[in-house]
Coordinates of C-alpha atoms (C1' of nucleotides) in Angstrom, one line a residue:
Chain I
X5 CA 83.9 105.5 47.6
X6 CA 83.6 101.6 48.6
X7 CA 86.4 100.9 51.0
X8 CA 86.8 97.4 52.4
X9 CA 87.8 97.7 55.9
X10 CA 87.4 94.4 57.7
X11 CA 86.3 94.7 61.3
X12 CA 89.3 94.1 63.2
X13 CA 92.2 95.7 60.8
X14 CA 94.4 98.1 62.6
X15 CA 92.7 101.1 60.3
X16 CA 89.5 100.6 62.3
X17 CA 91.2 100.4 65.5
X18 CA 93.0 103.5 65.2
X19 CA 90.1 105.3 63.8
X20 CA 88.4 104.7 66.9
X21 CA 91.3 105.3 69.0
X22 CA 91.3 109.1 67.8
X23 CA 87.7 109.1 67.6
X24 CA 87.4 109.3 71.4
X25 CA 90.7 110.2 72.8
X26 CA 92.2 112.6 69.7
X27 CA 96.1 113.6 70.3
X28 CA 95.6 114.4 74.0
X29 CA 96.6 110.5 74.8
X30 CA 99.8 110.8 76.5
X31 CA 102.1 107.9 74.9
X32 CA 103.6 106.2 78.9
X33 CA 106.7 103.8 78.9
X34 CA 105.1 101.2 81.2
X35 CA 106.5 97.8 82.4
X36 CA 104.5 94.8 84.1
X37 CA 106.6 92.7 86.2
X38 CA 104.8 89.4 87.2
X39 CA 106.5 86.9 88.9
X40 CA 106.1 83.3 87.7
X41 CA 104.0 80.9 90.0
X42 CA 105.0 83.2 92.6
X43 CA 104.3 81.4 96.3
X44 CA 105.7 77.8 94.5
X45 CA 109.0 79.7 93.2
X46 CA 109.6 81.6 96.4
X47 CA 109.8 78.7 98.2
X48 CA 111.7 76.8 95.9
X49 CA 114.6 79.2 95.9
X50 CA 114.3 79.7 100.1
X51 CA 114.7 75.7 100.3
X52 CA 117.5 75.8 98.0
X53 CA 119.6 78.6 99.7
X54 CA 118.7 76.7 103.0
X55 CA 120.4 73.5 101.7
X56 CA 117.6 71.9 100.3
X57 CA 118.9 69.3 97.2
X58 CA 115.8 69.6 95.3
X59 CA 114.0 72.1 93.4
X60 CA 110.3 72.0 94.0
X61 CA 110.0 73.7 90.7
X62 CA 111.0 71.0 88.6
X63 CA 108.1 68.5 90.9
X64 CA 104.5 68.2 90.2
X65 CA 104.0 70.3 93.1
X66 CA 102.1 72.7 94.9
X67 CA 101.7 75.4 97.4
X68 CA 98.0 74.4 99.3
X69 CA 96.1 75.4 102.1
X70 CA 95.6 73.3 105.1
X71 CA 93.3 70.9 105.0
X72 CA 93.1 70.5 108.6
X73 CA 92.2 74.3 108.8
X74 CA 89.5 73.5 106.1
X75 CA 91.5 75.8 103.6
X76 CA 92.9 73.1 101.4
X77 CA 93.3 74.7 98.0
X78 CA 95.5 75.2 95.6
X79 CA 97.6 78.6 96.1
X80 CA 99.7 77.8 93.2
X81 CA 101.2 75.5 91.3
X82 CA 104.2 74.2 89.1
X83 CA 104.6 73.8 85.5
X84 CA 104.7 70.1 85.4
X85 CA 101.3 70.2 87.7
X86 CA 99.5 72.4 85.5
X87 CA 100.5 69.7 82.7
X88 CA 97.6 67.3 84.8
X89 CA 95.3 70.3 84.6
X90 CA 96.0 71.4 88.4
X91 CA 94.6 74.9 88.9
X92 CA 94.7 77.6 91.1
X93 CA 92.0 77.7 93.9
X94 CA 90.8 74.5 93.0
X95 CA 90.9 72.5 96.1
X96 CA 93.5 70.0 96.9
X97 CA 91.5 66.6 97.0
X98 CA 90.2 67.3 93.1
X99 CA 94.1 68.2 92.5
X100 CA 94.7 64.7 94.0
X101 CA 92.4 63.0 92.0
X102 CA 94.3 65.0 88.7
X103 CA 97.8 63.7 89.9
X104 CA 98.2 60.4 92.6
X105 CA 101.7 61.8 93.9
X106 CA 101.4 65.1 93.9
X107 CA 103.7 67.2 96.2
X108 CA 101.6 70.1 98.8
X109 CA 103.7 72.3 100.6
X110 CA 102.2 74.6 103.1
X111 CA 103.4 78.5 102.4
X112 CA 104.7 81.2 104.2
X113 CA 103.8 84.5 104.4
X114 CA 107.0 85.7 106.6
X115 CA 108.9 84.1 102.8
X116 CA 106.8 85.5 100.5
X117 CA 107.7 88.8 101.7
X118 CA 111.5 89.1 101.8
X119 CA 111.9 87.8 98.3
X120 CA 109.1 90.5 97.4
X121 CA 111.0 92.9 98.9
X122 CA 114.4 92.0 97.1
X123 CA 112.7 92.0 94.0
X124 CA 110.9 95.9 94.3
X125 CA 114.4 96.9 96.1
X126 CA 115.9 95.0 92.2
X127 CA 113.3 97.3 90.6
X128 CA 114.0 100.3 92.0
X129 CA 117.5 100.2 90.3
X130 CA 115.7 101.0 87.6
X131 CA 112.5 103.9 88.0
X132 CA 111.1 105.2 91.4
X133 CA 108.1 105.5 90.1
X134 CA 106.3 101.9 91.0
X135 CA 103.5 100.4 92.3
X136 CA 103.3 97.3 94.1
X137 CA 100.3 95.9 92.3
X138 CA 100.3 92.6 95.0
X139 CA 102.5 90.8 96.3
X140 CA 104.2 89.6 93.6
X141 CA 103.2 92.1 90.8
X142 CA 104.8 95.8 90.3
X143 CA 103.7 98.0 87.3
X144 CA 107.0 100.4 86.8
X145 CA 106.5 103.8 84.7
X146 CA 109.5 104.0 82.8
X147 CA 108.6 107.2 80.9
X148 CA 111.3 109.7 82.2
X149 CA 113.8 106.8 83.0
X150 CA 114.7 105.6 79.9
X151 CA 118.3 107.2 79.5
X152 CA 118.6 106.7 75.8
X153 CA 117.9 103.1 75.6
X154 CA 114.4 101.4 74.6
X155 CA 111.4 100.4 76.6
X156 CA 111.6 96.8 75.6
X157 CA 115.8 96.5 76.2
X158 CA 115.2 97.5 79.9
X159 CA 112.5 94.6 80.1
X160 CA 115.0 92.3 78.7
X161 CA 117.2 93.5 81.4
X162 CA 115.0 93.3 84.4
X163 CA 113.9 89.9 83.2
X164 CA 117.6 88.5 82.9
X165 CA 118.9 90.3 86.4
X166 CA 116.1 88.8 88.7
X167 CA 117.0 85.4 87.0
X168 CA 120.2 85.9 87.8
X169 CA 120.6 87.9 90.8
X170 CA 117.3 86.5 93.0
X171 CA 116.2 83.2 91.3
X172 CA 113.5 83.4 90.3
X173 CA 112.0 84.3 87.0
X174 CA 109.6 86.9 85.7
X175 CA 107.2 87.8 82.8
X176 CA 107.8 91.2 81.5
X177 CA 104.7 92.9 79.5
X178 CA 105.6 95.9 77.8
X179 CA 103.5 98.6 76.4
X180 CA 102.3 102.1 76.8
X181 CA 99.9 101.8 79.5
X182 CA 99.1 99.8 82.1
X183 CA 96.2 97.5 81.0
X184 CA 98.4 96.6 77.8
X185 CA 101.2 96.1 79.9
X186 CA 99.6 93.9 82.1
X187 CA 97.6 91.9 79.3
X188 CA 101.5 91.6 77.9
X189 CA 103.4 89.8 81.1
X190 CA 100.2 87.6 80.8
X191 CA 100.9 86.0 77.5
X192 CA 102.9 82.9 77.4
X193 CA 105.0 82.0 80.6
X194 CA 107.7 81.7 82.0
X195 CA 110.4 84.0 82.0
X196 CA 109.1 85.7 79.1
X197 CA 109.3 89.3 77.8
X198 CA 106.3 90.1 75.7
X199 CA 105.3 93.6 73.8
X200 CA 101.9 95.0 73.2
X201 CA 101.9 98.2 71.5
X202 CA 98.6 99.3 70.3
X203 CA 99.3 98.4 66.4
X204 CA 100.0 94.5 68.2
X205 CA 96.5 94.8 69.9
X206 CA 94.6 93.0 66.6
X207 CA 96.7 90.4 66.4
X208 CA 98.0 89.8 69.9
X209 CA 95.1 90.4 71.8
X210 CA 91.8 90.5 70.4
X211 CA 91.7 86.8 69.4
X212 CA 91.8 85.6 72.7
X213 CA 88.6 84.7 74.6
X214 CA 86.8 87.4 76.6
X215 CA 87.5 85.4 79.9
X216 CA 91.4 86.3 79.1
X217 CA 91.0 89.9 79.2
X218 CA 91.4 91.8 82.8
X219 CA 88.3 92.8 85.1
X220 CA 86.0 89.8 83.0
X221 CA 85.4 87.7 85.3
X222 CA 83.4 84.2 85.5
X223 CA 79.9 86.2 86.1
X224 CA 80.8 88.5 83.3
X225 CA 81.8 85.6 80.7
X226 CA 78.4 83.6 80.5
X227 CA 76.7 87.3 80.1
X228 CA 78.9 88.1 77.4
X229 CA 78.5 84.2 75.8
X230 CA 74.8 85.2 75.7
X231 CA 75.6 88.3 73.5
X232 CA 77.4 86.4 71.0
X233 CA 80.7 88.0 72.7
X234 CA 83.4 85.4 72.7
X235 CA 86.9 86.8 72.0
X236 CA 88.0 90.1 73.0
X237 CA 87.9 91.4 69.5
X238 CA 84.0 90.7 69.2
X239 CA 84.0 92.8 72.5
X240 CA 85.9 95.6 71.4
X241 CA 83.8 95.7 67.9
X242 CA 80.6 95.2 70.4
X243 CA 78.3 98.5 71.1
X244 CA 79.7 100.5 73.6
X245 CA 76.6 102.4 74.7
X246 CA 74.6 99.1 74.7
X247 CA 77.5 97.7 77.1
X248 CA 76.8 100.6 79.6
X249 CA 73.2 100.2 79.5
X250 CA 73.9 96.5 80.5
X251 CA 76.9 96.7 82.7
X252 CA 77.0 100.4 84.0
X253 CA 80.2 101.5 84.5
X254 CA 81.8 98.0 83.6
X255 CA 80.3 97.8 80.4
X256 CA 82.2 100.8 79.8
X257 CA 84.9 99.9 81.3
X258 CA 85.4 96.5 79.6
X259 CA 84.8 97.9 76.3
X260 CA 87.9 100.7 77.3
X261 CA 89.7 97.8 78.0
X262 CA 89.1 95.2 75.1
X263 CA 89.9 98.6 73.1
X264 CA 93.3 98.9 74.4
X265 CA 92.8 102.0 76.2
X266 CA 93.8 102.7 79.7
X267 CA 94.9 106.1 81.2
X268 CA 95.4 105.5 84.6
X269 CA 98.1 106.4 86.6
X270 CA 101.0 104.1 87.7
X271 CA 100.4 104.7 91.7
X272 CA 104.0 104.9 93.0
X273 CA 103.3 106.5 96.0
X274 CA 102.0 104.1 98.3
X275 CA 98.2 105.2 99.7
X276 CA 96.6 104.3 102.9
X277 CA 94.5 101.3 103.1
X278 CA 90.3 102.0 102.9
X279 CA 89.7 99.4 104.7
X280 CA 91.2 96.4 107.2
X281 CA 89.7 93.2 107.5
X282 CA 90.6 89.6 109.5
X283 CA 88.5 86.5 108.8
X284 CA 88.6 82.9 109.5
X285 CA 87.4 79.9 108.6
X286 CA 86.7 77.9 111.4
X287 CA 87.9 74.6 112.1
X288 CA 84.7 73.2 112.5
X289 CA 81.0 74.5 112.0
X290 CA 80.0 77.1 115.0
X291 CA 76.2 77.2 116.2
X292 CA 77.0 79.1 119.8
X293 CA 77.0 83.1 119.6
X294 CA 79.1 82.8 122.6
X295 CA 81.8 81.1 120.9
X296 CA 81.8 83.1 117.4
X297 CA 81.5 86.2 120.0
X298 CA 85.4 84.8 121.1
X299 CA 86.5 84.7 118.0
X300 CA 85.5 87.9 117.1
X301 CA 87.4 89.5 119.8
X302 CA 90.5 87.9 118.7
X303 CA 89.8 89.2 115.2
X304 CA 88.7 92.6 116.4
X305 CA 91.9 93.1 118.0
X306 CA 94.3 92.3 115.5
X307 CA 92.0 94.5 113.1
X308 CA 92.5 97.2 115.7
X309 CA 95.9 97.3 116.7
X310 CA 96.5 97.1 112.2
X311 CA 94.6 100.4 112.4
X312 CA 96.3 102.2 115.4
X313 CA 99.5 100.8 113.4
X314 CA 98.6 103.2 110.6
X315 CA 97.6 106.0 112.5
X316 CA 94.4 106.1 111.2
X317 CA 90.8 105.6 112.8
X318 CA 87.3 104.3 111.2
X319 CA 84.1 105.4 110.8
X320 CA 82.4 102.3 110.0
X321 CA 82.7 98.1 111.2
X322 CA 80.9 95.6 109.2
X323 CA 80.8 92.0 110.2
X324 CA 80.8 89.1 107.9
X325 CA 79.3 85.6 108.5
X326 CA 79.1 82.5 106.0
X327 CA 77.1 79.4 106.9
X328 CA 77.7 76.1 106.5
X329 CA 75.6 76.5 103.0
X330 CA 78.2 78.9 101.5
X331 CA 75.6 81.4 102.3
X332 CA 77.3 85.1 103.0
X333 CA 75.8 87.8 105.2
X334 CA 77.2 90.9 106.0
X335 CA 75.9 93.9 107.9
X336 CA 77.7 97.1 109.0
X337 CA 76.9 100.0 110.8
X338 CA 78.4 103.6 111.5
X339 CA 80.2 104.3 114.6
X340 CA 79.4 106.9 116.6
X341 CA 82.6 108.4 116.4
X342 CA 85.7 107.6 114.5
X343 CA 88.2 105.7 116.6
X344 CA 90.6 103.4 116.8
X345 CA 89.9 101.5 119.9
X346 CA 89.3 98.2 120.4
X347 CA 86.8 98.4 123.0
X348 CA 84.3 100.5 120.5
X349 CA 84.9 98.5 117.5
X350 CA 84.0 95.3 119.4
X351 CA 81.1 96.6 120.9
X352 CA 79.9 97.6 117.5
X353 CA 80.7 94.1 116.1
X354 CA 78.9 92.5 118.5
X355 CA 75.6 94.2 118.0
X356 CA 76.2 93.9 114.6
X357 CA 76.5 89.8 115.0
X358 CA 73.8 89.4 117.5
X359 CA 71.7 91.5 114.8
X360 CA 72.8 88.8 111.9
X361 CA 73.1 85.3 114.1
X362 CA 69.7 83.1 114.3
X363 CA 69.4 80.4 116.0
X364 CA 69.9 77.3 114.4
X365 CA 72.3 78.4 111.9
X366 CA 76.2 76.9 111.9
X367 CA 78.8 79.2 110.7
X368 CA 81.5 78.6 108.5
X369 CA 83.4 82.0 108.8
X370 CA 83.4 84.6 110.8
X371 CA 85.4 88.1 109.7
X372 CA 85.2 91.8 111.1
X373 CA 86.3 94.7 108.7
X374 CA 86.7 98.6 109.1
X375 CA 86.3 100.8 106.8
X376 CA 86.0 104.6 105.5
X377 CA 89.1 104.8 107.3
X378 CA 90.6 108.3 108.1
X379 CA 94.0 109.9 109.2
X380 CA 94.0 109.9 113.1
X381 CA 94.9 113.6 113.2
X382 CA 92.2 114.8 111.0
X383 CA 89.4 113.3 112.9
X384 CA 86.8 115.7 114.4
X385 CA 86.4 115.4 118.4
X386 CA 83.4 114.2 119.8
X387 CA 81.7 117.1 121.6
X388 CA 79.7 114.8 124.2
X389 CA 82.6 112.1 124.0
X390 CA 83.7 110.6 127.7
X391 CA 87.3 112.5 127.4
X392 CA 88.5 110.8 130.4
X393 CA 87.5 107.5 130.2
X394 CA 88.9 107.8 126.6
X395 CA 92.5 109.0 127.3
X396 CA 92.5 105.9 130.0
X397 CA 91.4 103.4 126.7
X398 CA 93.7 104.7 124.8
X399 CA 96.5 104.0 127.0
X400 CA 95.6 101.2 127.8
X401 CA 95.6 100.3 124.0
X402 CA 99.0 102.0 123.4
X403 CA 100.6 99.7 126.0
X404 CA 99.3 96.5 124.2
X405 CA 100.5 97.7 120.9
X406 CA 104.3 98.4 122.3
X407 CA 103.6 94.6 123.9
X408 CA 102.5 93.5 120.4
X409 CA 105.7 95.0 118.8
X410 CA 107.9 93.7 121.2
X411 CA 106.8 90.0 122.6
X412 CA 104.6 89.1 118.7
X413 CA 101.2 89.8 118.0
X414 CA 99.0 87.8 121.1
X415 CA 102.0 88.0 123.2
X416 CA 98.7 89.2 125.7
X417 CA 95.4 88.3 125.9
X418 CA 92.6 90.5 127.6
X419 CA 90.5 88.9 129.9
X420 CA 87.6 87.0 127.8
X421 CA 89.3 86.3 125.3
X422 CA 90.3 83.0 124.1
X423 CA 92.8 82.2 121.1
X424 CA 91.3 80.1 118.3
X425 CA 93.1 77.2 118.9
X426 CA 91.5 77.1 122.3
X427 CA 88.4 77.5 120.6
X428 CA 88.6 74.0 118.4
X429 CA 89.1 72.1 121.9
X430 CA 85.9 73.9 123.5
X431 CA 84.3 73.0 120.1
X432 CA 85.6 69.4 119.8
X433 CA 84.7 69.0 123.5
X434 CA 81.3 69.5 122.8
X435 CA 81.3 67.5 119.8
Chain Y
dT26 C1' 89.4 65.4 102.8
dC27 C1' 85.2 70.0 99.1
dT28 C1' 85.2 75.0 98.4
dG29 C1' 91.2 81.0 101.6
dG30 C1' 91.9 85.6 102.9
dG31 C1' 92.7 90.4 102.0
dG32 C1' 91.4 94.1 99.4
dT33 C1' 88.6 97.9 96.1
dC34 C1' 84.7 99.5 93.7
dC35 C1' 79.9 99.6 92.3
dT36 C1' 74.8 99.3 92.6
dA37 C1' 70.2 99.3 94.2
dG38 C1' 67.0 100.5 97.5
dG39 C1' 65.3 102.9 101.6
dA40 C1' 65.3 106.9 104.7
dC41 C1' 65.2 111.6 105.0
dC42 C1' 65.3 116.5 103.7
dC43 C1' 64.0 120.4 100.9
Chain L
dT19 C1' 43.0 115.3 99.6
dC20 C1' 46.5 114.1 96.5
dT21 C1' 50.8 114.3 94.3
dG22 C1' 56.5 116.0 92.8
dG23 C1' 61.3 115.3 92.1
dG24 C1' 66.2 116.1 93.4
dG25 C1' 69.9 115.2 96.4
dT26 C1' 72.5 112.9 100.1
dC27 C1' 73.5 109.4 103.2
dC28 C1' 73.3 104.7 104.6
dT29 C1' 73.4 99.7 104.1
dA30 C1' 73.5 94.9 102.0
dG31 C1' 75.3 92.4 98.6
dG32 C1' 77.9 91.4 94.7
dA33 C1' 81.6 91.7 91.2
dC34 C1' 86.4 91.9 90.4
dC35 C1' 91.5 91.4 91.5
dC36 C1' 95.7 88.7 93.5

DNA sequence: TCTGGGGTCCTAGGACCC
DNA sequence: TCTGGGGTCCTAGGACCC
């Protein structure tokens, strides 16, 4: 028998589906909530309920950096600024040059949580089984929590309430797992509520470019341009065993992905961080260990007193440096035993920077991070470790944190260590 | 007035042991 | 005198996400 089956018709699709997952794919009822130009509609609404006339929505605006910091880009942006081809992370001179009077706000962190907050408290209304993708992202597994209404009517709902009730608006991508979903909310915006059930994937998704789809990024895309790999349907129609022996475990992923086919988990309850990390850029170019040695500290300690926060301790430092090149180095090291303390993790990252810094090179950004991090209580006790001299670091420690909590972080300083804004003066000094 | 900061995961290569 | 693989741990760097 001669069939015609044309690559990309839904037959084909769900052939290969069942080919490689049969009936044991459990059908989810997943929701993507995304909130429109997030950091730019955040603000806009805080202004507003603080008085302000105008809505910085309806501007050719944006939420940048600062410049003075030497972190002037583009965080996000408005409608009517992506109309001059502003884009996010592009830096704010080049969005200048796209638009003479264009409007930069500076964000707010301290903002950008409470309206995340009322939006997952909003959510939880609705399933308790979320994650909180990012800050402005939750992926809601509505599989139980229906209550004898449909998937996509609850979408509706959550999409018209947070208008309402918050704001703000939302995409809302609908599907049965979470790649689809997410793929969905992503479709046109804003305040949109888009479907993507698998017999939608030919037409909704594969003929969009490969640089659309999620975990392609702009190393991947030129690769895949090579292959003759363009749109997400010649991806999904590619070779997948040809994509592992080129990408590994991303080739197969990717191809999953183009494919439709995600079975992860929605990851409601919230896990403990692998790994804290601080970095700056500094204000100006650094060429003195002694300085970037300062700023370390003050990095260190904030990275610290995070990890004490969590009741966890780390195994392992790594210190980053990038040069005034854009060159990044890193290099980490094992500590000899896991802890929490300050005092070990700088002394760690200071032989890891004096290991890393030549002379004659000017730094750019300095950062510590910690990682393989472990619960505090199911550490192993050093058998050789200084048990009094501990105990004393520990208090000592303890009684910064409670300072911390009560005065703001850098309420104290320990001796030798100056704050960064001290540091531009030394550095402008010698200038 | 160029180019953020906070994460997670993966890979390749070297050291070391059996 | 010459020649093995397998396994694990560690590190540097790179890719991706928001």
């Amino acid at each position: 028998m001669i069939a015609m089956i044309t690559e990309d018709s839904i037959d084909t699709y769900e052939q290969r589906f069942y080919n490689i997952f049969g009936e044991s794919v459990m059908e989810r009822q997943i929701l993507h909530v995304d909130v429109n130009n997030a950091f730019l509609s955040w603000l806009a609404v805080y202004k507003l309920q603080n008085g302000e006339k105008v809505d910085i929505r309806e501007q050719v605006a944006v939420i940048g950096g600062d410049e003075t910091k030497r972190s002037g880009i583009v965080l996000a942006k408005s409608p009517k600024a992506k109309q001059f081809g502003i884009v996010t992370g592009e830096t704010l001179y080049s969005a200048r040059q796209k638009c003479r009077n264009l409007q930069v706000y500076q964000g707010d962190f301290k903002i950008y949580r409470e309206y995340s907050n009322k939006l997952y408290n909003l959510l939880l209304q609705y399933t308790d089984k979320i994650e909180r993708f990012s800050i402005d992202e939750c992926f809601l597994d509505m599989t139980n929590y229906l209550m004898n209404d449909t998937l996509l009517n609850k979408a509706k709902e959550i999409n018209r309430r947070v208008k309402n009730e918050l704001g703000f608006t939302v995409n809302v991508g609908v599907a049965n797992n979470k790649l689809l979903a997410k793929m969905a909310s992503d479709f046109t915006k804003p305040d949109r509520v888009h479907t993507l059930f698998k017999e939608e994937i030919p037409i909704k998704m594969w003929n969009l470019p490969i640089s659309e789809l999620f975990m392609i990024g702009k190393k991947t895309v030129p690769k895949l341009y090579n292959m003759k790999i363009r749109t997400i349907r010649d991806l999904a129609n590619a070779d997948k065993n040809m994509l592992i022996k080129k990408f590994g475990k991303h080739g197969k992923l990717m191809w999953e992905y183009a494919n439709g086919i995600d079975n992860s988990e929605v990851q409601y309850i919230q896990e403990k961080p692998k790994s804290i990390g601080n970095s700056v850029t500094l204000p100006m170019d650094i060429a003195n260990i002694e300085q970037l040695e300062e700023v370390l500290l003050s990095l260190t300690e904030q990275v610290a007193y995070r990890l004490r926060k969590q009741d966890m301790v780390a195994n392992v430092v790594c210190v980053q440096l990038r040069t005034k090149e854009f060159e990044d180095f890193s290099h980490q090291a094992k500590l000899d035993n896991p802890t929490s303390s300050t005092k070990e993790i700088i002394k760690k990252a200071k032989q890891l920077l004096s290991e890393m810094f030549k002379q004659g090179m000017f730094i750019r950004l300095i950062g510590v991070r910690i990682d393989n991090l472990v619960p505090k209580d199911g550490m192993q006790l050093s058998l050789f470790g200084n048990t009094k001299n501990d105990e004393k670091q520990k208090k000592l420690d303890s009684v910064i944190d409670l300072l911390n909590e009560k005065y703001g972080y850098n309420s104290i300083t320990r001796a030798g260590k100056l704050k960064s804004d001290e540091i531009v003066k030394i550095v402008k000094k010698e200038k």
